[in-house]
Coordinates of C-alpha atoms and ligand atoms in Angstrom, one line a residue:
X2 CA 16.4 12.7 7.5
X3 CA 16.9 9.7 10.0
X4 CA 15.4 6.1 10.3
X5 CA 14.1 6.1 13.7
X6 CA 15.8 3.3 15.3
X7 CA 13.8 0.5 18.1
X8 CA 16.1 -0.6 20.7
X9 CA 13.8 -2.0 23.7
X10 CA 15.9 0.2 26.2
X11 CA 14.9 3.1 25.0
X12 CA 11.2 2.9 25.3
X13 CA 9.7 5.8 27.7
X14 CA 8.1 4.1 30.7
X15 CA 5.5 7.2 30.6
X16 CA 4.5 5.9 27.1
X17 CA 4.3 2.1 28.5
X18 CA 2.6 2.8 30.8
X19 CA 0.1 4.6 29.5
X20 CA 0.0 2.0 26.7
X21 CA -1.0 -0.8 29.3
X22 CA -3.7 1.9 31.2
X23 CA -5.7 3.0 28.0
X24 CA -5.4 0.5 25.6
X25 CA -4.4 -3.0 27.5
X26 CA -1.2 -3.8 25.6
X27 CA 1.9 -4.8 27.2
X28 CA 4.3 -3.7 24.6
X29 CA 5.0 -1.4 21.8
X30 CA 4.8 -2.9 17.9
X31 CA 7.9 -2.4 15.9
X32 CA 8.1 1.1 15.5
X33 CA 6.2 2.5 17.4
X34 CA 8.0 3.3 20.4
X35 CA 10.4 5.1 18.5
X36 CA 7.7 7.4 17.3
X37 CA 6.2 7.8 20.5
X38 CA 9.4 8.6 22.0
X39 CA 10.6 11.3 19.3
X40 CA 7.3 13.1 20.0
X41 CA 7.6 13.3 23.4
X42 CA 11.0 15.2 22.9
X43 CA 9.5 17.5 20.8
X44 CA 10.9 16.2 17.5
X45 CA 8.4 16.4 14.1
X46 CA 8.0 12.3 12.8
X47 CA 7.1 10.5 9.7
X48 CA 5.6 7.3 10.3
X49 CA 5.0 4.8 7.3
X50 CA 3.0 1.9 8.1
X51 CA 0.7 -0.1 6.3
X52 CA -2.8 0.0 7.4
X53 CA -4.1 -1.8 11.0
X54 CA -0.4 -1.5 11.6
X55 CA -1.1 0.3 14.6
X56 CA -0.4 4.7 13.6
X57 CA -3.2 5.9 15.8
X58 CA -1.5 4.8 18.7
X59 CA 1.6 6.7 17.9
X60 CA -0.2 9.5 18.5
X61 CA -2.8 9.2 20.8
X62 CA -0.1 8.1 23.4
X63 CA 1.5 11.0 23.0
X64 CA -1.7 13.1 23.1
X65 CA -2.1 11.4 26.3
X66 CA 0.9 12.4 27.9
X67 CA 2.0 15.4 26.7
X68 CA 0.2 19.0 28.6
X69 CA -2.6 20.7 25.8
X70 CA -4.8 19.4 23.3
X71 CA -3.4 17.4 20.2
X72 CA -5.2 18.4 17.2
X73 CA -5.6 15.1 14.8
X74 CA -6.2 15.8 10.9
X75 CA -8.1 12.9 9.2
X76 CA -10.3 13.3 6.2
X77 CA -12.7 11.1 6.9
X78 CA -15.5 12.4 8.9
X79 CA -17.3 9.4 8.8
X80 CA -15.1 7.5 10.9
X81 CA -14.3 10.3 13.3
X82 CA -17.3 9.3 15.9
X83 CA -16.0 6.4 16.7
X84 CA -13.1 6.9 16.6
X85 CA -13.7 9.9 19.6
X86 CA -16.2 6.9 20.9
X87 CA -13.6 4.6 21.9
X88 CA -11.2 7.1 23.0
X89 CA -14.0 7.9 25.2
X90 CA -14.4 4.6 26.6
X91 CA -10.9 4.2 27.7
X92 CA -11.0 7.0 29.5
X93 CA -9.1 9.8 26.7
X94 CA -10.8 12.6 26.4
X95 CA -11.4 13.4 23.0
X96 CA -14.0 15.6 20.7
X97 CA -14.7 16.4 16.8
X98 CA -15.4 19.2 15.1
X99 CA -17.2 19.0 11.6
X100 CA -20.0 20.0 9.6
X101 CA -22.6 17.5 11.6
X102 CA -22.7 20.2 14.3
X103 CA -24.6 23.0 14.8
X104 CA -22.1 26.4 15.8
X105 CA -23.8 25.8 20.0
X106 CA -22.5 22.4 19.4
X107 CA -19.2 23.7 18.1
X108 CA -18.5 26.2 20.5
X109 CA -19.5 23.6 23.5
X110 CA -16.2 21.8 22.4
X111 CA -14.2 24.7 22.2
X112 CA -14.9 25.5 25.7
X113 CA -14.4 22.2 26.9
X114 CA -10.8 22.5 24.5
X115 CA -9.7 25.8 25.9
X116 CA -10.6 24.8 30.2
X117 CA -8.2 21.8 29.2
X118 CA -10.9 19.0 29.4
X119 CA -10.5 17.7 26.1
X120 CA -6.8 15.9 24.7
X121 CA -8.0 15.1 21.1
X122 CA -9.4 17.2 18.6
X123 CA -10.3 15.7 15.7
X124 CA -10.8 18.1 12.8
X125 CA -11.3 17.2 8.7
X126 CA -8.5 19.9 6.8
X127 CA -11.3 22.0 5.7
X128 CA -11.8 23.3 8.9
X129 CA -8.5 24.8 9.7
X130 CA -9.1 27.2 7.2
X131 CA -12.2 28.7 8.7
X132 CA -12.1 31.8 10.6
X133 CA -13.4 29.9 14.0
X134 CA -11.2 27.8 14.0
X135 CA -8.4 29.6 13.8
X136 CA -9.2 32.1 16.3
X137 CA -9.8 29.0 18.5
X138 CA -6.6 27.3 17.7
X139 CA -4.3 30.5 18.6
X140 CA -5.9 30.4 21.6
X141 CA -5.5 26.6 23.0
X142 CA -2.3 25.1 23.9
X143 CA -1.6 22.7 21.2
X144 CA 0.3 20.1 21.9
X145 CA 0.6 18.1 18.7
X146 CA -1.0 18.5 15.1
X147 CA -1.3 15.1 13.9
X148 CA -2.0 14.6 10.1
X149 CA -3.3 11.2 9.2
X150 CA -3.2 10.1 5.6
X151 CA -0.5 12.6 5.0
X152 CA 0.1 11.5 1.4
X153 CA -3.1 13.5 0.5
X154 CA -1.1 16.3 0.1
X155 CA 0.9 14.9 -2.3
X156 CA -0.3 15.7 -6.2
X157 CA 2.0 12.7 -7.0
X158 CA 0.1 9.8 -5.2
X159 CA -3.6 8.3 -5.6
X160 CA -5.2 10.5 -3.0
X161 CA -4.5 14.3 -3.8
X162 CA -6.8 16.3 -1.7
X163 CA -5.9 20.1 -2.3
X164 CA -7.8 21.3 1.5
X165 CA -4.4 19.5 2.4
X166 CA -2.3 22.5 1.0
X167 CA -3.5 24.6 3.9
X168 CA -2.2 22.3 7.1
X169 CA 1.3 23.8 6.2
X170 CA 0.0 27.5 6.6
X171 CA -1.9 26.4 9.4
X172 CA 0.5 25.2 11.4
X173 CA 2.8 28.5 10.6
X174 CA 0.3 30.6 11.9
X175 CA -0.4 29.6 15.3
X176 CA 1.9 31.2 18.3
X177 CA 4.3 28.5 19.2
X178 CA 4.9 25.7 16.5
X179 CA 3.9 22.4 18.2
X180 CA 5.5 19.1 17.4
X181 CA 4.0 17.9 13.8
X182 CA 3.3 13.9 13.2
X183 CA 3.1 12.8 9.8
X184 CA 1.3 9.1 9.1
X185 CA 0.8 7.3 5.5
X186 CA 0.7 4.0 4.1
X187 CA 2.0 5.4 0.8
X188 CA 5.8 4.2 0.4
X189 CA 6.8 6.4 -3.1
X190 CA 9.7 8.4 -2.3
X191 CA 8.3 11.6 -4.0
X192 CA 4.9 11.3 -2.3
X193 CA 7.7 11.0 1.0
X194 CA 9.1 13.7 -0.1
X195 CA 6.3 16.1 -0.7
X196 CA 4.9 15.2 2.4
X197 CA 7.9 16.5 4.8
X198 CA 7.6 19.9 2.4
X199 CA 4.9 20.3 1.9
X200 CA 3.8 19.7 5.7
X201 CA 6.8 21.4 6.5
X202 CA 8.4 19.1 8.7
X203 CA 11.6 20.1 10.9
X204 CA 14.1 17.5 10.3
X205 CA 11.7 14.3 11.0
X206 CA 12.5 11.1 12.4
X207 CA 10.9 9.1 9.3
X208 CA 10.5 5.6 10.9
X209 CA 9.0 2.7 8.0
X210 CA 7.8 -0.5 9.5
X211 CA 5.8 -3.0 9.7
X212 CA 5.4 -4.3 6.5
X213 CA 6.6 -7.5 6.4
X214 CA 3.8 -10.6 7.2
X215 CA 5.8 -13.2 8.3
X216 CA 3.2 -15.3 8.5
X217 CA 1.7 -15.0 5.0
X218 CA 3.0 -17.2 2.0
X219 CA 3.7 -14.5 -1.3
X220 CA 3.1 -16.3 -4.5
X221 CA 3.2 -15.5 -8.2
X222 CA 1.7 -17.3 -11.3
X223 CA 1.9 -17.0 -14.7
X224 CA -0.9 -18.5 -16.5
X225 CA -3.3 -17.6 -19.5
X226 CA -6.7 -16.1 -18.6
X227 CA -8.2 -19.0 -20.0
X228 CA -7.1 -21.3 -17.2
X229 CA -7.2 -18.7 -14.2
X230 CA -11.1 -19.7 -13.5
X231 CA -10.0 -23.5 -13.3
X232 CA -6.9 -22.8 -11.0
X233 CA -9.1 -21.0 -8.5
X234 CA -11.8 -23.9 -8.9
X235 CA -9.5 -26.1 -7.8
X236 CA -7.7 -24.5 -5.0
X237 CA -10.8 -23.7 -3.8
X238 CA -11.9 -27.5 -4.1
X239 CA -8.9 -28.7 -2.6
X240 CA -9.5 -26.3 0.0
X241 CA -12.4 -27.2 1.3
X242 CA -12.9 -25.6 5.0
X243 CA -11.0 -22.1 4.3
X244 CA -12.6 -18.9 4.0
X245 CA -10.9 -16.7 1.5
X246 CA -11.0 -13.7 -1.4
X247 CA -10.5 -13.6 -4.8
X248 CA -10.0 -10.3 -6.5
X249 CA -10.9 -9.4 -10.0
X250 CA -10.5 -6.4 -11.9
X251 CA -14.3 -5.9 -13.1
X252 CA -17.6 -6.0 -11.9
X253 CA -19.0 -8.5 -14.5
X254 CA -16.1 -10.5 -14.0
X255 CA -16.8 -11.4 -10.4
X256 CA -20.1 -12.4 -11.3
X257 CA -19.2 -14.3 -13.9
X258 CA -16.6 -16.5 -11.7
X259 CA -18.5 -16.2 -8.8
X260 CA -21.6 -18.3 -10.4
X261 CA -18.5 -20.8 -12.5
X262 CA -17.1 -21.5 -8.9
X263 CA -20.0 -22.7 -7.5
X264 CA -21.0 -25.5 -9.9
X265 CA -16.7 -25.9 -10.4
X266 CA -16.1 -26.5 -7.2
X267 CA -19.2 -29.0 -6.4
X268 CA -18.3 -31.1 -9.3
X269 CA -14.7 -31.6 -8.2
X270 CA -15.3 -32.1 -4.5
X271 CA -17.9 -34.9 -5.4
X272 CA -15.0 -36.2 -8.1
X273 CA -13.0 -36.3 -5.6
X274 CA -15.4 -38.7 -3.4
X275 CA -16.7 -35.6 -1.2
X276 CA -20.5 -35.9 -0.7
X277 CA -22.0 -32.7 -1.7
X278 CA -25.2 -33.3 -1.6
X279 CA -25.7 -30.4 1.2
X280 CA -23.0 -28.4 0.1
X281 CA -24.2 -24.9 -0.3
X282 CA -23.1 -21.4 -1.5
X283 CA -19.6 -21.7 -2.3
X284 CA -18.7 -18.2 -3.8
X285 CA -21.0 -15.0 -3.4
X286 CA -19.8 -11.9 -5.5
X287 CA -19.0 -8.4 -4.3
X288 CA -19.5 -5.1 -6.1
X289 CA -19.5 -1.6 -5.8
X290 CA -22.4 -2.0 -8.4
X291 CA -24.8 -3.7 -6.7
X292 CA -27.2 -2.6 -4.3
X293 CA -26.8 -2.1 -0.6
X294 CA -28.9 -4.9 0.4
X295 CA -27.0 -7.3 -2.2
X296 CA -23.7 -5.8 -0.9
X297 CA -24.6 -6.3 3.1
X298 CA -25.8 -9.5 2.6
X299 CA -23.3 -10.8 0.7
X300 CA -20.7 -9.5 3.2
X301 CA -22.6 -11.2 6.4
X302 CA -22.2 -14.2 4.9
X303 CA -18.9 -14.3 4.1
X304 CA -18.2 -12.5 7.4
X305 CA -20.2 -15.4 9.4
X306 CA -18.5 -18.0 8.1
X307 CA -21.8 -18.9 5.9
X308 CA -20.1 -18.4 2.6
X309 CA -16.6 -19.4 2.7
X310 CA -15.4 -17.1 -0.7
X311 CA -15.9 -13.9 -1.5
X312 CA -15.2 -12.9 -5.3
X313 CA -14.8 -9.1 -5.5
X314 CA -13.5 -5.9 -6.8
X315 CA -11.3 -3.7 -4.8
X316 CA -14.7 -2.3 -3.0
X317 CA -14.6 -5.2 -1.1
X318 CA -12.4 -4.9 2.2
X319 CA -13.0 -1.5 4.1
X320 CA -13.8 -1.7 7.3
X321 CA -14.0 -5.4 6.9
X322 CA -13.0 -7.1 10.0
X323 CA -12.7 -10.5 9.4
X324 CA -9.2 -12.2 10.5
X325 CA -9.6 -16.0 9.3
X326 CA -9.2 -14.9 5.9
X327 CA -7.0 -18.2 4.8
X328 CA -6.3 -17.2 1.2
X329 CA -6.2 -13.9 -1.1
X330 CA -6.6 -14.8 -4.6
X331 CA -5.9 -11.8 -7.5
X332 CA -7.4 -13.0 -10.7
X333 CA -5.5 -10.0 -12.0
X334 CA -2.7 -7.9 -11.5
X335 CA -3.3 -4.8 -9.4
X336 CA -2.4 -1.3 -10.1
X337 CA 0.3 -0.9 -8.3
X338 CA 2.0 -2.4 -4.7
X339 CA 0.7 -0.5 -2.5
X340 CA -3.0 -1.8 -4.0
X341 CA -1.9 -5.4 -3.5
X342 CA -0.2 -5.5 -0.7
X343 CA -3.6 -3.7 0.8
X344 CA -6.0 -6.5 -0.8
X345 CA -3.7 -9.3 0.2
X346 CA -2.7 -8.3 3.7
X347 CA -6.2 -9.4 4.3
X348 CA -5.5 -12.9 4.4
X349 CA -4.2 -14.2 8.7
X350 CA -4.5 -11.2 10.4
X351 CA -5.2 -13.3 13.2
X352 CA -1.5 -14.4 12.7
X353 CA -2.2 -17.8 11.3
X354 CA -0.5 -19.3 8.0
X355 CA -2.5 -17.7 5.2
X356 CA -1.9 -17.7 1.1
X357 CA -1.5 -14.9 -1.3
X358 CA -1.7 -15.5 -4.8
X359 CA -1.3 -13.8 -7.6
X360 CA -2.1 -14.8 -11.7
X361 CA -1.3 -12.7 -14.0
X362 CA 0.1 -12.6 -17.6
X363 CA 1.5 -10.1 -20.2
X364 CA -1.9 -9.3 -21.5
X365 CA -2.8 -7.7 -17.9
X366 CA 0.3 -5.4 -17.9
X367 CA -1.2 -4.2 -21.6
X368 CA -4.5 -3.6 -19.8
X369 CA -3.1 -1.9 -17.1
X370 CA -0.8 0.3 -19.3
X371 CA -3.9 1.1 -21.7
X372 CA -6.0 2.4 -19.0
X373 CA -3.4 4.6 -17.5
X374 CA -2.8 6.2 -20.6
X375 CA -6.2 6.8 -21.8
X376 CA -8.3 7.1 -18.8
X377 CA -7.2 9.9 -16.2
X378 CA -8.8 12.9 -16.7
X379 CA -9.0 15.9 -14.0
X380 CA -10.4 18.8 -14.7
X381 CA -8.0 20.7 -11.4
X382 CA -5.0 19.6 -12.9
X383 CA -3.3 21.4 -16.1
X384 CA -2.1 19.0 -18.8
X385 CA 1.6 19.0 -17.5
X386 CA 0.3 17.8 -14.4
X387 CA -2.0 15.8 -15.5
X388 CA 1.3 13.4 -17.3
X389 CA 3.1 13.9 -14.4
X390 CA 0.3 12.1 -12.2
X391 CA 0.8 9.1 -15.5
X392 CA 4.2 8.9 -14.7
X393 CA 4.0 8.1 -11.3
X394 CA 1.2 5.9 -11.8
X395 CA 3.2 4.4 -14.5
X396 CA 6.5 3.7 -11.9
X397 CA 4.0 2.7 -9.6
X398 CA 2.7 0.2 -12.4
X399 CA 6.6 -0.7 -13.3
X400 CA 6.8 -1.7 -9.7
X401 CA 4.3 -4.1 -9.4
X402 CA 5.0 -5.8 -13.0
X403 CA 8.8 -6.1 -11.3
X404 CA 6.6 -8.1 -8.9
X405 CA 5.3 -10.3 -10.7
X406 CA 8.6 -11.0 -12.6
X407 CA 11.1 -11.2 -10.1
X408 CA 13.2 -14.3 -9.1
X409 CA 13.9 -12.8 -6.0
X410 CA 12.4 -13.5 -2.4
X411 CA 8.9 -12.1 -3.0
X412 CA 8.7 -11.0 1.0
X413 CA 12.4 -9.4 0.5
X414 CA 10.8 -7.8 -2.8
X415 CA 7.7 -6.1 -1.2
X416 CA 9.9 -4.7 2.0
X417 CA 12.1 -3.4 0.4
X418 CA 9.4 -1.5 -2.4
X419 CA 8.6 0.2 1.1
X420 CA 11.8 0.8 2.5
X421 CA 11.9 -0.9 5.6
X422 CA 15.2 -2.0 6.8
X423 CA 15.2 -3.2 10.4
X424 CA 14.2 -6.5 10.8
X425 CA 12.8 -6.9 7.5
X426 CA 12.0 -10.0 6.0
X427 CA 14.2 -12.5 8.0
X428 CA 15.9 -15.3 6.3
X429 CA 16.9 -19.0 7.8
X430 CA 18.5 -21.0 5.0
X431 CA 18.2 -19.2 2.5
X432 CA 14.5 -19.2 2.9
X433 CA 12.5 -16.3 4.4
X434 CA 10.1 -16.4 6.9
X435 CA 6.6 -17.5 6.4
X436 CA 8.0 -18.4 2.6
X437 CA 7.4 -17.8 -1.0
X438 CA 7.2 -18.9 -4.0
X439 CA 11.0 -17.6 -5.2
X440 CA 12.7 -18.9 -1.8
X441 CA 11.3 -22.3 -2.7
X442 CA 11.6 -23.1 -5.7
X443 CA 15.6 -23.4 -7.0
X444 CA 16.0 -20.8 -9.5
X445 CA 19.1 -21.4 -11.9
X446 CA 22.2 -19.6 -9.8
X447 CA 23.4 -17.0 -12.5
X448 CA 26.3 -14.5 -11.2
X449 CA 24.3 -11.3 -10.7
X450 CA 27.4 -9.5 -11.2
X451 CA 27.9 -10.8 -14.8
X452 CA 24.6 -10.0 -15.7
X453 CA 24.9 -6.2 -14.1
X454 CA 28.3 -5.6 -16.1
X455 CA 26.9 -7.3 -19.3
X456 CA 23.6 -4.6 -18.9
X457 CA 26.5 -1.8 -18.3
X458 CA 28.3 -2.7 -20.8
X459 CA 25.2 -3.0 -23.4
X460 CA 24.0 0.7 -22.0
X461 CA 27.1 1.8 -22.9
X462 CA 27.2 0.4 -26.5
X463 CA 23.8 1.6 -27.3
X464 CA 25.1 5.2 -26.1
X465 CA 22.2 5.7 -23.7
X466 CA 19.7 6.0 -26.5
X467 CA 17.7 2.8 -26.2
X468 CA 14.3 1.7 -24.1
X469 CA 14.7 -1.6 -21.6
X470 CA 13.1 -3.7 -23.3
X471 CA 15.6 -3.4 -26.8
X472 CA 18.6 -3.3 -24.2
X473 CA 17.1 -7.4 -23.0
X474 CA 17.1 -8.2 -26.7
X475 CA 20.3 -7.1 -27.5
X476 CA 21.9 -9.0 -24.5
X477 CA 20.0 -12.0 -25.5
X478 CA 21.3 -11.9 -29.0
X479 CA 17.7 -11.2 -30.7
X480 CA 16.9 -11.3 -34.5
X481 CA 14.3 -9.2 -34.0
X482 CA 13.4 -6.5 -36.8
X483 CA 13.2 -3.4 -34.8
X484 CA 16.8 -3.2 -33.7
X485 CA 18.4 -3.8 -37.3
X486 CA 18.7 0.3 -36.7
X487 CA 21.2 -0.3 -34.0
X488 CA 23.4 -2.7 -36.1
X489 CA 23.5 -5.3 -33.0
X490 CA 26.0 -7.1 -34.4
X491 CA 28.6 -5.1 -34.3
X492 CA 28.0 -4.3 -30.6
X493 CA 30.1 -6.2 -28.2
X494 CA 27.8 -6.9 -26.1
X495 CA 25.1 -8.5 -28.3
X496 CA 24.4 -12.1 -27.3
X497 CA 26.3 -11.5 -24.1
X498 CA 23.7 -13.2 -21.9
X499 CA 21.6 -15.6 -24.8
X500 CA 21.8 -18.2 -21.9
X501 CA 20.1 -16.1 -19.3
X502 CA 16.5 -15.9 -19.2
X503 CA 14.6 -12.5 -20.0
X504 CA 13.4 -12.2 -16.7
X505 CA 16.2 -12.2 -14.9
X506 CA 17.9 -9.8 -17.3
X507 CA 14.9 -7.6 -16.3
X508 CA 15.0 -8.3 -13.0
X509 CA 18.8 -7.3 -12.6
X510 CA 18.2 -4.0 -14.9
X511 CA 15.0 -3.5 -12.5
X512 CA 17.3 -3.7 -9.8
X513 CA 20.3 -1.9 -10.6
X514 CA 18.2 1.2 -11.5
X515 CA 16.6 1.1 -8.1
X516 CA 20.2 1.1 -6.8
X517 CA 20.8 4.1 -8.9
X518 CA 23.1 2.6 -11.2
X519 CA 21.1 3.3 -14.0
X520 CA 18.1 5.5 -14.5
X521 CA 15.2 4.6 -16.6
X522 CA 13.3 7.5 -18.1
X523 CA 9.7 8.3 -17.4
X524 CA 7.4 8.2 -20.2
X525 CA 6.6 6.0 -22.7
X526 CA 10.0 4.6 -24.3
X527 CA 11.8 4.0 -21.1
X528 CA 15.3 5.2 -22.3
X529 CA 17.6 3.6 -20.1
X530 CA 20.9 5.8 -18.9
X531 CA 23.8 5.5 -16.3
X532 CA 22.9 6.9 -13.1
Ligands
LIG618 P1 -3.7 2.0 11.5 O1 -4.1 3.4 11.9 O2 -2.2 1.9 11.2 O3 -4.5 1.5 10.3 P2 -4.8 1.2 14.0 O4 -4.1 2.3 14.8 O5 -6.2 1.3 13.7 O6 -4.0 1.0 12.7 O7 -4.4 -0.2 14.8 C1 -4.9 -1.4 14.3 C2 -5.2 -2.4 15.4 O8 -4.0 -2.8 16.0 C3 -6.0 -1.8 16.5 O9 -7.0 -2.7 16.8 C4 -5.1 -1.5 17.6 O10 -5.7 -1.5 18.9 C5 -4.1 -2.6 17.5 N1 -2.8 -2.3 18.1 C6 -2.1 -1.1 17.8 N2 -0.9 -1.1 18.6 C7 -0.9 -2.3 19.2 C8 0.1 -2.9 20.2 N3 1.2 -2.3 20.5 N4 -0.2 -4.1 20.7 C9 -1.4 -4.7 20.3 N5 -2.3 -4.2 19.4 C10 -2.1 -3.0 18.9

């Protein structure tokens, strides 16, 4: 597997071009040439971007281009009028097939397909496995299969959607294999993985971009729940003529600090000499529990600039197209990085300086971890499976808790979770671009490398036997109870690093396992081995 490379000389003029005719842009996004361009020489891709990073286009130029129909895979059949709409408009041909039709309807677009009038098909996977459609596909010249949200067909990620299984067989069945282009937001290397398998991929260009927001501002709080509703009262208050989100993890929750912001906020703006006299709805809340009316209205108003904040649960943001968005605000910590990094790209996608914030404290990790262990049940999956879904939640979780604990440049964190390399996260002086909380504040300048041979050498005393969190007491010369067992001390390493603060001991041990120096087993008690 390669990482598809962007050098501006090597974009196709074919692909510019057609870029500029049907779409109006004058260049390529990062990574997306180099996608474009390894389709058109026939080469199977894997593009990982995060959402409204710009994947339809990878294919739809192509599609464009290349002779024969490209057949596009999305599961969403909701979105797949107008999505053939406005290829319409701009002068692409392009059709669905799904269950709205009736079979005249159907067979209307397969004529249209087959006498070469049409250049996307857009088809849910379910479809591929009917008898139609197959006898339709062996007869059209395909010139692409394009699979949107290609994690689905991974057991190991959030989305498992077994009519995925059959896109494999699919393809293998039609005359000539066409070119196959992967696309998913979802950044676990085992979801990666199963995808180019299971898909069957032919040595792909896997190309990861676009995840860095250079101009958002990453920050991380600590802070006891009992203060959180106060801190957003008075960021809010001091904030007066943003629009912004803040995220909570329950329903009654964003009621509940939906109605405290409002008389919060008031009372500090007129403190603070502001006359509120016509001040208005501050905060309107957002649920997946309320009713449709409640829900619309509540997001018109936010969306018109009528309410400036929006307190909501993770219903709130698809197909919400709002690009002021000043501020994200998670009340709580999200499941994983891929969740937050969804919610908070929210904020300045119209490219201006926005704020993402994030409170959290130990007693949302225990929430987190309860949940995952008590609540997944599915009824397709046998019990092995079913752990093996908790474990990756669980590294998923691990992830995001590393997030909130690192001391390390937060943008540098969150591009490298995904794998980007080129271009990610730019530094001037020591400080990365659009900023963070780590880059700016001075954190004490331990040697890393003491710390990593001080871990080693602690892994090594403990002969591989002992969970992460034992392995940080040890090193920090803890009294605790629960490691009299071990003896600490007797082992050389105990106290090694008393003057190094926990979270940086974590941080490095985070680190150096996702370096592959040291492994960290799955499960509960996360044994921690050389790697
Ligand atoms: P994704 O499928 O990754 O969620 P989309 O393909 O829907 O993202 O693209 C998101 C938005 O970005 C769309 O409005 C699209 O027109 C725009 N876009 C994509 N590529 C470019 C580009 N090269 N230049 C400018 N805008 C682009």
């Amino acid at each position: 597997m390669t990482q598809a490379v962007d050098s501006a000389d090597s974009v196709d003029p074919r692909a510019l071009e057609a870029l500029n005719r049907y779409f109006g842009y004058d260049s390529f996004r990062p990574g997306q040439s180099g996608i474009v361009s390894a389709i058109l020489a026939g080469r199977d891709v894997l593009g990982v971007m995060p959402t409204g990073a710009g994947k339809s286009i990878c294919y739809q130029i192509p599609a464009a281009i290349l002779p024969g129909v490209a057949i596009v895979i999305s599961p969403l059949i909701s979105l797949m009028r107008d999505q053939v709409d406005a290829l319409n408009d701009v002068g692409l041909p392009a059709a669905f097939i799904n269950t709205t039709q009736t079979p005249d309807e159907q067979d209307l677009v397969f004529a249209q397909a087959l006498s070469g009038q049409i250049k996307l098909l857009y088809v849910a996977p379910e479809r591929l496995e009917t008898e139609r459609f197959r006898n339709f596909a062996v007869r059209v010249p395909i010139s692409l299969v394009a699979v949107d949200e290609a994690h689905c067909v991974s057991q190991w990620g959030q989305d498992f959607r077994s009519s995925y299984l059959g896109i494999g067989e699919f393809i293998a069945g039609l005359p000539t294999r066409p070119t196959v282009a992967a696309f998913t937001a979802t950044a676990t290397e085992r979801v990666r993985r199963d995808i180019v398998s299971i898909l069957g991929l032919h040595t792909p260009s896997i190309t990861v971009t676009g995840f860095d927001r250079p101009n958002l501002y990453f920050d991380v709080i600590s802070m006891p729940r009992k203060d959180k509703a106060s801190w957003v009262a008075s960021y809010i208050a001091s904030h007066p003529d943003e629009s912004g989100i803040v995220y909570c993890a329950t329903r009654k929750e964003t009621e509940a600090l939906a109605e405290s912001l409002n008389s919060a906020v008031a009372e500090l703006r007129a403190a603070g000499g502001a006359d509120v006299s016509d001040i208005g709805t501050i905060a309107v809340a957002y649920h997946g529990g309320m009713s449709a009316d409640a829900r619309e209205k509540a997001q018109r108003d936010f969306v018109t600039d009528r309410v400036p904040v929006v307190v909501a649960t993770n219903a709130f943001g698809m197909g919400i197209d709002k690009s002021n968005v000043r501020f994200v605000i998670h009340h709580n910590m999200p499941e994983s990085i891929e969740a937050y990094y969804q919610e908070a790209g929210r904020a300045g996608r119209d490219g201006e300086p926005s704020r993402c914030t994030l409170l959290w404290n130990e007693s949302d990790i225990v929430t987190r971890r309860r949940l995952l262990d008590s609540d997944y049940e599915n009824e397709r999956l046998t019990p092995e499976e079913q752990e093996a879904v908790r474990a990756s939640k669980r590294r998923l979780l691990d992830a995001m808790v590393g997030y909130c604990r690192t001391t390390d440049c937060l943008h540098a964190y969150m591009t490298r979770y995904f794998g980007e390399t080129a271009g990610a996260a730019a530094k001037t002086d020591g400080k990365c671009v659009g900023g963070c909380a780590n880059c700016e504040h001075t954190f004490e300048t331990i040697d890393v490398t003491d710390i990593a041979r001080a871990i080693s050498r602690c892994v090594h005393d403990v002969n591989q036997h002992v969970g992460s969190g034992k392995i940080v007491k040890v090193l920090r010369g803890s009294k605790a109870q629960d490691l009299s067992y071990l003896n600490p001390e007797s082992l050389l390493s105990f106290g090694m690093l008393d003057e190094v603060p926990e979270a940086r001991i974590r941080d490095v041990l985070s680190q150096m396992a996702t370096d592959g120096f040291l492994t960290i087993a799955e499960g509960r008690l996360p044994i921690v081995g050389f790697g």
